[in-house]
Short mmCIF file of C-alpha atoms in Angstrom, two decimals:
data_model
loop_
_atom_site.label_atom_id
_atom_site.label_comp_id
_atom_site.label_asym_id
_atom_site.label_seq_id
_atom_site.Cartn_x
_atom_site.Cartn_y
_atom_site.Cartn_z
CA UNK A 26 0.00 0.00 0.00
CA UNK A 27 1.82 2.92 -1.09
CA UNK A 28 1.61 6.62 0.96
CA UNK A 29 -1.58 8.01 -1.39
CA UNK A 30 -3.26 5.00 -0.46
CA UNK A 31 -2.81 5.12 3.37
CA UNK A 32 -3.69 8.91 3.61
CA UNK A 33 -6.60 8.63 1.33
CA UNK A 34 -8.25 5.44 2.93
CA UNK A 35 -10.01 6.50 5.80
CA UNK A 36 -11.92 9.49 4.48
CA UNK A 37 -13.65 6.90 2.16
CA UNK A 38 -16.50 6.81 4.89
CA UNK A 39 -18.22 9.64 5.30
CA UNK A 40 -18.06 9.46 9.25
CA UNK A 41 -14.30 9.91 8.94
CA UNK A 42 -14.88 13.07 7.27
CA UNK A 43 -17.24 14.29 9.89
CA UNK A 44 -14.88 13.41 12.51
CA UNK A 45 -12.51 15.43 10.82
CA UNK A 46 -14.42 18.01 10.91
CA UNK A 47 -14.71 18.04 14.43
CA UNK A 48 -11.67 17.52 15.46
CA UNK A 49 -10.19 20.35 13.28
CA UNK A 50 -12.82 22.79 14.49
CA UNK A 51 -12.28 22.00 18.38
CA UNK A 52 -8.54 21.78 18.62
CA UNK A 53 -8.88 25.18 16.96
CA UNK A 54 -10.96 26.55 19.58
CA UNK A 55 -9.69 24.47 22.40
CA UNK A 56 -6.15 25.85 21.48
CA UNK A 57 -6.32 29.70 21.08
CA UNK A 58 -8.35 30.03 24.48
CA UNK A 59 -5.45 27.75 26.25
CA UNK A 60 -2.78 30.74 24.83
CA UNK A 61 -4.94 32.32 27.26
CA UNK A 62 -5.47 30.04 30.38
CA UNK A 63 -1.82 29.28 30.52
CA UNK A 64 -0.86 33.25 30.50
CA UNK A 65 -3.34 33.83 33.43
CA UNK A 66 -2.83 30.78 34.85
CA UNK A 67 -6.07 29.49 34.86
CA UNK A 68 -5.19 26.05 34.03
CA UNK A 69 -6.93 24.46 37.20
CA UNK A 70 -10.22 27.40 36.38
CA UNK A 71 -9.94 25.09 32.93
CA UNK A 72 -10.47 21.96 34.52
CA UNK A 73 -13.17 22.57 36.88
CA UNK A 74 -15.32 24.34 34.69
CA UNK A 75 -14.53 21.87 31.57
CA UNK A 76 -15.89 19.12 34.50
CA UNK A 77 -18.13 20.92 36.29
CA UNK A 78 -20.37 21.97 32.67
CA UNK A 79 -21.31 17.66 32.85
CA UNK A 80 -24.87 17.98 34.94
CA UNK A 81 -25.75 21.82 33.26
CA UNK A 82 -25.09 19.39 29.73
CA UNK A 83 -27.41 16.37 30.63
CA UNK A 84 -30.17 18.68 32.29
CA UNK A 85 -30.34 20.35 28.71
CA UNK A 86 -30.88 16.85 27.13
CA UNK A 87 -32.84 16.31 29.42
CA UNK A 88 -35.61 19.71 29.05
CA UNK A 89 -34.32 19.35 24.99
CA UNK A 90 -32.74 22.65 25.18
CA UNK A 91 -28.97 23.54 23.58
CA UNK A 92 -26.00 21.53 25.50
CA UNK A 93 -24.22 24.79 25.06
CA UNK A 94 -27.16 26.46 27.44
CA UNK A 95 -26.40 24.42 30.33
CA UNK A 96 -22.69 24.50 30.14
CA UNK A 97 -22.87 28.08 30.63
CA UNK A 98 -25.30 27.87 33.11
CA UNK A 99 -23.38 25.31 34.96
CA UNK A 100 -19.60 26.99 34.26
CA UNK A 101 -21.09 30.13 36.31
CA UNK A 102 -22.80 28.35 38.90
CA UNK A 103 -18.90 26.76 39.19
CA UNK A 104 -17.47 29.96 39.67
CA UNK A 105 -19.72 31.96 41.56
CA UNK A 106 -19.24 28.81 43.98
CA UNK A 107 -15.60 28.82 44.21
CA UNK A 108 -15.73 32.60 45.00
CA UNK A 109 -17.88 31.92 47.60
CA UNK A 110 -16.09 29.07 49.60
CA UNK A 111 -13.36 31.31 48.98
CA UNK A 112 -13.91 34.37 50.28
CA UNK A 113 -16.77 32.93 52.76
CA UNK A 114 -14.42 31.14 54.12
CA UNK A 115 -10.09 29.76 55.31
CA UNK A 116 -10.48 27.34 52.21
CA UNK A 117 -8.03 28.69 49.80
CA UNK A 118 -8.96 28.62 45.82
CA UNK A 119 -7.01 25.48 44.46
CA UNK A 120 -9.23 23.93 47.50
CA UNK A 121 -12.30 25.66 46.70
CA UNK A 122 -12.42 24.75 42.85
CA UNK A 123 -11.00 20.81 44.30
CA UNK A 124 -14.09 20.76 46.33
CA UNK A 125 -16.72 22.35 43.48
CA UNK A 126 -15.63 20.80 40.28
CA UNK A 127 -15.50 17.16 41.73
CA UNK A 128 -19.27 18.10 43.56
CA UNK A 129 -20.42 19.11 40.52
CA UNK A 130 -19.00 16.32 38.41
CA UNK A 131 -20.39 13.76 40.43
CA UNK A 132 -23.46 15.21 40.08
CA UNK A 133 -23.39 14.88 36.39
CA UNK A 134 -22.48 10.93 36.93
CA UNK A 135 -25.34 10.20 39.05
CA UNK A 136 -27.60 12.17 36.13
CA UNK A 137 -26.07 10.14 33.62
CA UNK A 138 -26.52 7.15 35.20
CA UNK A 139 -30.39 7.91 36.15
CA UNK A 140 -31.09 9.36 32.69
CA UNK A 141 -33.15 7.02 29.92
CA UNK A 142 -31.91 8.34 26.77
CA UNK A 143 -31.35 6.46 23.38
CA UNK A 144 -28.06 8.13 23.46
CA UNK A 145 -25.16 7.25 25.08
CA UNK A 146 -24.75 9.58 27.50
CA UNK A 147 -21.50 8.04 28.80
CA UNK A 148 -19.91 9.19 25.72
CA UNK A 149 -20.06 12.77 27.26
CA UNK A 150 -17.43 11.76 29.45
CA UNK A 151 -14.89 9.79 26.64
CA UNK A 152 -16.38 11.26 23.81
CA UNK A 153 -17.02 9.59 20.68
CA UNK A 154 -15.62 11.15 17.83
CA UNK A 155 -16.40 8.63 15.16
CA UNK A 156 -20.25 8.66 15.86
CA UNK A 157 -20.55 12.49 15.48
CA UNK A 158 -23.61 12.98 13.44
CA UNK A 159 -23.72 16.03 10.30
CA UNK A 160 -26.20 18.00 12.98
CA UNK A 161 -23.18 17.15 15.72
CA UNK A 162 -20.91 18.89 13.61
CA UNK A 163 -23.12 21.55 12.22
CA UNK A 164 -23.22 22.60 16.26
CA UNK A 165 -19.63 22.22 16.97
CA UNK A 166 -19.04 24.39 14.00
CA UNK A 167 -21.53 27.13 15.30
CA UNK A 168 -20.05 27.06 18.61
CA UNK A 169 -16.58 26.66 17.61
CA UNK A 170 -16.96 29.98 15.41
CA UNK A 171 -18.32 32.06 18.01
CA UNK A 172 -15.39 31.17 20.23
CA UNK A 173 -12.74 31.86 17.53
CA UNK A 174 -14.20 35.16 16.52
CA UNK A 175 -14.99 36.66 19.88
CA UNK A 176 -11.48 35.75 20.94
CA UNK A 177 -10.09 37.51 18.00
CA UNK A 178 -12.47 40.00 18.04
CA UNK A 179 -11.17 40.89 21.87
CA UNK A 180 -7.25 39.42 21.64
CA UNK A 181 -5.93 42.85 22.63
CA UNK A 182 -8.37 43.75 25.30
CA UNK A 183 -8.06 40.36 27.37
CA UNK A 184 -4.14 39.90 26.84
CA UNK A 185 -3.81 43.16 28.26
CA UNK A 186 -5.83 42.04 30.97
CA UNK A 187 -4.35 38.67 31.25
CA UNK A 188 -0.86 40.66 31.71
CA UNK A 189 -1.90 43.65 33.67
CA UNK A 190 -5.41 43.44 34.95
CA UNK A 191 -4.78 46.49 36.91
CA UNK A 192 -3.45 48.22 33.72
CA UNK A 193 -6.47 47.47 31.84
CA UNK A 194 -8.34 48.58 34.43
CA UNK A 195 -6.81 51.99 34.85
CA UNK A 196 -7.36 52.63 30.53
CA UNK A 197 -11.43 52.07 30.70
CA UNK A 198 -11.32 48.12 30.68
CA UNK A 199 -13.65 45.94 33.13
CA UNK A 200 -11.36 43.05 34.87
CA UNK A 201 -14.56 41.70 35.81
CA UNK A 202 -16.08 41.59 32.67
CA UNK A 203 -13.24 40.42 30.81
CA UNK A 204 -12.73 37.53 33.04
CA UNK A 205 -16.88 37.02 32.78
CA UNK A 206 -16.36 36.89 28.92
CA UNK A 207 -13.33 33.69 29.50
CA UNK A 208 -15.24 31.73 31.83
CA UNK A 209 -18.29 31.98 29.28
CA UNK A 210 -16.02 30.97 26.51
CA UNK A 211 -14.00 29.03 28.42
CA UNK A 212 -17.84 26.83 29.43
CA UNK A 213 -18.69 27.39 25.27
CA UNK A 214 -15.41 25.47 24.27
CA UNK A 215 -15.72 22.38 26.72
CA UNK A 216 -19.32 21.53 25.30
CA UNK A 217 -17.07 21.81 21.48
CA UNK A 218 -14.35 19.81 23.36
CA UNK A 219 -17.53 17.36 24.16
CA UNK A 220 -17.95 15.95 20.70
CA UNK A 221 -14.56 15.25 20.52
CA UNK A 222 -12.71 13.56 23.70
CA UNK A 223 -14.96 14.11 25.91
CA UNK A 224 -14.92 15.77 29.59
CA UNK A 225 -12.52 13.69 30.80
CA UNK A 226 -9.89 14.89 28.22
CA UNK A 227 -11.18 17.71 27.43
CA UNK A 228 -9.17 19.79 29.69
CA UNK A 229 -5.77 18.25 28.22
CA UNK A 230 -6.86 20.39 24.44
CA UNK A 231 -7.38 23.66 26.88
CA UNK A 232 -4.44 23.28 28.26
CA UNK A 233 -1.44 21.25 26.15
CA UNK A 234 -1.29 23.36 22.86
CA UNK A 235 -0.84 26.97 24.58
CA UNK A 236 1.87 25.11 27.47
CA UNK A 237 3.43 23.80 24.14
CA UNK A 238 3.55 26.76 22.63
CA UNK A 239 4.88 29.00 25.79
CA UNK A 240 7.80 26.97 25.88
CA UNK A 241 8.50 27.73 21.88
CA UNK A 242 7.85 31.94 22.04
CA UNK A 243 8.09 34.78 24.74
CA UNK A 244 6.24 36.46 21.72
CA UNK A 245 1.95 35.56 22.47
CA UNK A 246 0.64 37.06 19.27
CA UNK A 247 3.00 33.87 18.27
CA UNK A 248 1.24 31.79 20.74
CA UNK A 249 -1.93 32.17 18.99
CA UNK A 250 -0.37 30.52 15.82
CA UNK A 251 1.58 27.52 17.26
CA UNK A 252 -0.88 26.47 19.62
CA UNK A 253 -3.78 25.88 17.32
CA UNK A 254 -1.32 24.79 14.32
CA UNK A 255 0.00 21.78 16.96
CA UNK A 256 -3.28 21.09 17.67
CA UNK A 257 -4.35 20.76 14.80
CA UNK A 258 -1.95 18.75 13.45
CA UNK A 259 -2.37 16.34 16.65
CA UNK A 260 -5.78 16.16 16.00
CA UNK A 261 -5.22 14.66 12.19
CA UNK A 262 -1.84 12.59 13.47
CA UNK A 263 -4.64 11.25 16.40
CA UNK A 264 -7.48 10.32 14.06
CA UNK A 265 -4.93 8.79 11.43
CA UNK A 266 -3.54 6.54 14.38
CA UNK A 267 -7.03 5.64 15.75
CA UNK A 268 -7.96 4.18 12.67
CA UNK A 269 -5.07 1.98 11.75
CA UNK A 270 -4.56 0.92 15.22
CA UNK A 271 -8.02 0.76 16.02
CA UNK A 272 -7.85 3.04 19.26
CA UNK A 273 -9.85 5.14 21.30
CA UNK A 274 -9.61 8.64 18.64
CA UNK A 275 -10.38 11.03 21.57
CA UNK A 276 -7.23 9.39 23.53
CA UNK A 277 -4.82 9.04 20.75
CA UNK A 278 -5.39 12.91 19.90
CA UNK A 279 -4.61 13.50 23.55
CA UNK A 280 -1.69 11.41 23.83
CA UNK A 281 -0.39 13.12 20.57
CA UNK A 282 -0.21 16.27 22.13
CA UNK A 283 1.29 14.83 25.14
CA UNK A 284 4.05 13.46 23.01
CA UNK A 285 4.29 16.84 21.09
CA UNK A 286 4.65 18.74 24.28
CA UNK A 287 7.27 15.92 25.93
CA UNK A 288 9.59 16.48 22.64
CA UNK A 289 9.32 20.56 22.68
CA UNK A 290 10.03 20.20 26.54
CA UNK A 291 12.96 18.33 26.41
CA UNK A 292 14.29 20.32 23.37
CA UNK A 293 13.05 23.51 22.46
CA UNK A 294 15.92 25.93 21.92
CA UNK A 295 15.43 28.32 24.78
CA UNK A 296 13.05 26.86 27.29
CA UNK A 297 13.37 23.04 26.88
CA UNK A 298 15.37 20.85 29.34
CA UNK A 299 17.88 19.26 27.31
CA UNK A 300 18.19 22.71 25.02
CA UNK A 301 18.75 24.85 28.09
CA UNK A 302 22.09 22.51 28.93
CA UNK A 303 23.23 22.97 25.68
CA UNK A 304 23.16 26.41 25.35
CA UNK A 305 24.80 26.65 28.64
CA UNK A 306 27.42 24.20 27.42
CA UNK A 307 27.85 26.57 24.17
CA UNK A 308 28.18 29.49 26.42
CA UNK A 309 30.47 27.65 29.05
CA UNK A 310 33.07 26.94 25.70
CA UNK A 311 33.09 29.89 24.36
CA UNK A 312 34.10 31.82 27.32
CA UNK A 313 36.49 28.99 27.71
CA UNK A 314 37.81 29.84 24.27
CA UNK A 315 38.27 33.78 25.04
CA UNK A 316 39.68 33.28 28.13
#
């Protein structure tokens, strides 16, 4: 089987090509808002409210109403309830979003698991790429747009504020707002995420590509092209995999980016492990040399 044949052979079904789809359109999305979460530092944030959406998504199935209604619903009940504990009480944040996100997940497992439905719900959780329907994507696409644009739309106002909040707020800009307009996005993009690798790995896409791409630029407006080009390119590498090794797709896209990240870790010019000794080593010679 020569190279044409390989690359050509899955997108002979039509579900392949809807997959593909999907995954191109969230690990766009997922990727330029984790430029974001990784600059503010709102990795953990990421992860509770990528969990926490679960029960707001099977209560819309539920009343028949958008998933993408409930996430947001859900992501704001999230945070509103980690700034509570928090400043109601000695629990610190990392504590406070612990204690919600893992609440609020369980919550969605018991609904799951209660829930009569001719769908699967349980593929919320591990997602299931390959059974994404043309109306599946058709969403994903709507949603997946609406991210993307607002976040371009707004790029300067909310890296300002994800450098200098207090900057931002001196020039006109609302820190509240701003971080009201992430979390809304940031609850948008998990129910995108959904289709793909569900909740479970759904925080690895928000957070992978932009930690990738920190370790490759001190330059963000460069963030916001190698994070979604990796991811991207993980997401086609994954699905290729999946098929020929007959894996789960949401995992291998994961564990793609994983592998991505390991390699630009350990040798990235200027911030990787191994490329950090060597340019010490270079440096260490050549003052050697003019010595």
């Amino acid at each position: 089987m020569n190279l044409v044949a390989i690359l050509s052979e899955p997108f002979q079904y039509s579900f392949m090509i809807t997959a593909l789809g999907t995954a191109i359109i969230s690990a766009l999305a997922s990727a330029l808002l984790s430029c974001w979460l990784v600059l503010i530092g709102w990795s953990l944030m990421g992860d509770a409210v990528s969990h926490a959406v679960l029960p707001g998504v099977v209560l819309a199935y539920i009343f028949g109403l958008p998933f993408a209604f409930g996430a947001v619903i859900f992501g704001f009940i999230a945070v509103g309830l980690i700034g509570t504990i928090r400043d109601t009480s000695r629990i610190k944040e990392d504590a406070a979003i612990g204690i919600v996100f893992t609440t609020l997940f369980a919550l969605g497992l018991v609904l799951v698991s209660v829930t009569p439905s001719h769908v699967d719900l349980g593929h919320i959780l591990f997602g299931n790429l390959l059974g994404v329907s043309p109306r599946d994507l058709i969403q994903v696409a709507a949603l997946g747009a609406i991210v993307i644009a607002v976040l371009l739309y707004k790029r300067r106002d909310l890296t300002l504020f994800a450098f200098d909040p207090t900057h931002a707020y001196a020039i006109g800009l609302s820190p509240r707002w701003l971080s009201a307009l992430m979390l809304g996005l940031l609850a948008i993009t998990a129910v995108v995420g959904l289709q793909s690798v569900g909740v479970v790995l759904v925080v690895a896409m928000l957070i992978i590509p932009g930690a990738t791409a920190y370790l490759l630029t001190d330059r963000f407006s460069t963030m916001l092209v190698i994070a979604p080009t990796m991811s991207v390119i993980s997401a086609i590498i994954g699905l290729y995999f999946s098929y020929y090794l007959d894996t789960a797709t949401g995992g291998m896209i994961v564990l793609t980016m994983g592998i991505i990240f390991t390699g630009v870790y350990l040798f990235a010019p200027r911030q990787g492990l191994l490329g950090r000794q060597l340019h010490r080593q270079r440096n260490h010679t050549k003052a050697l040399a003019s010595a």
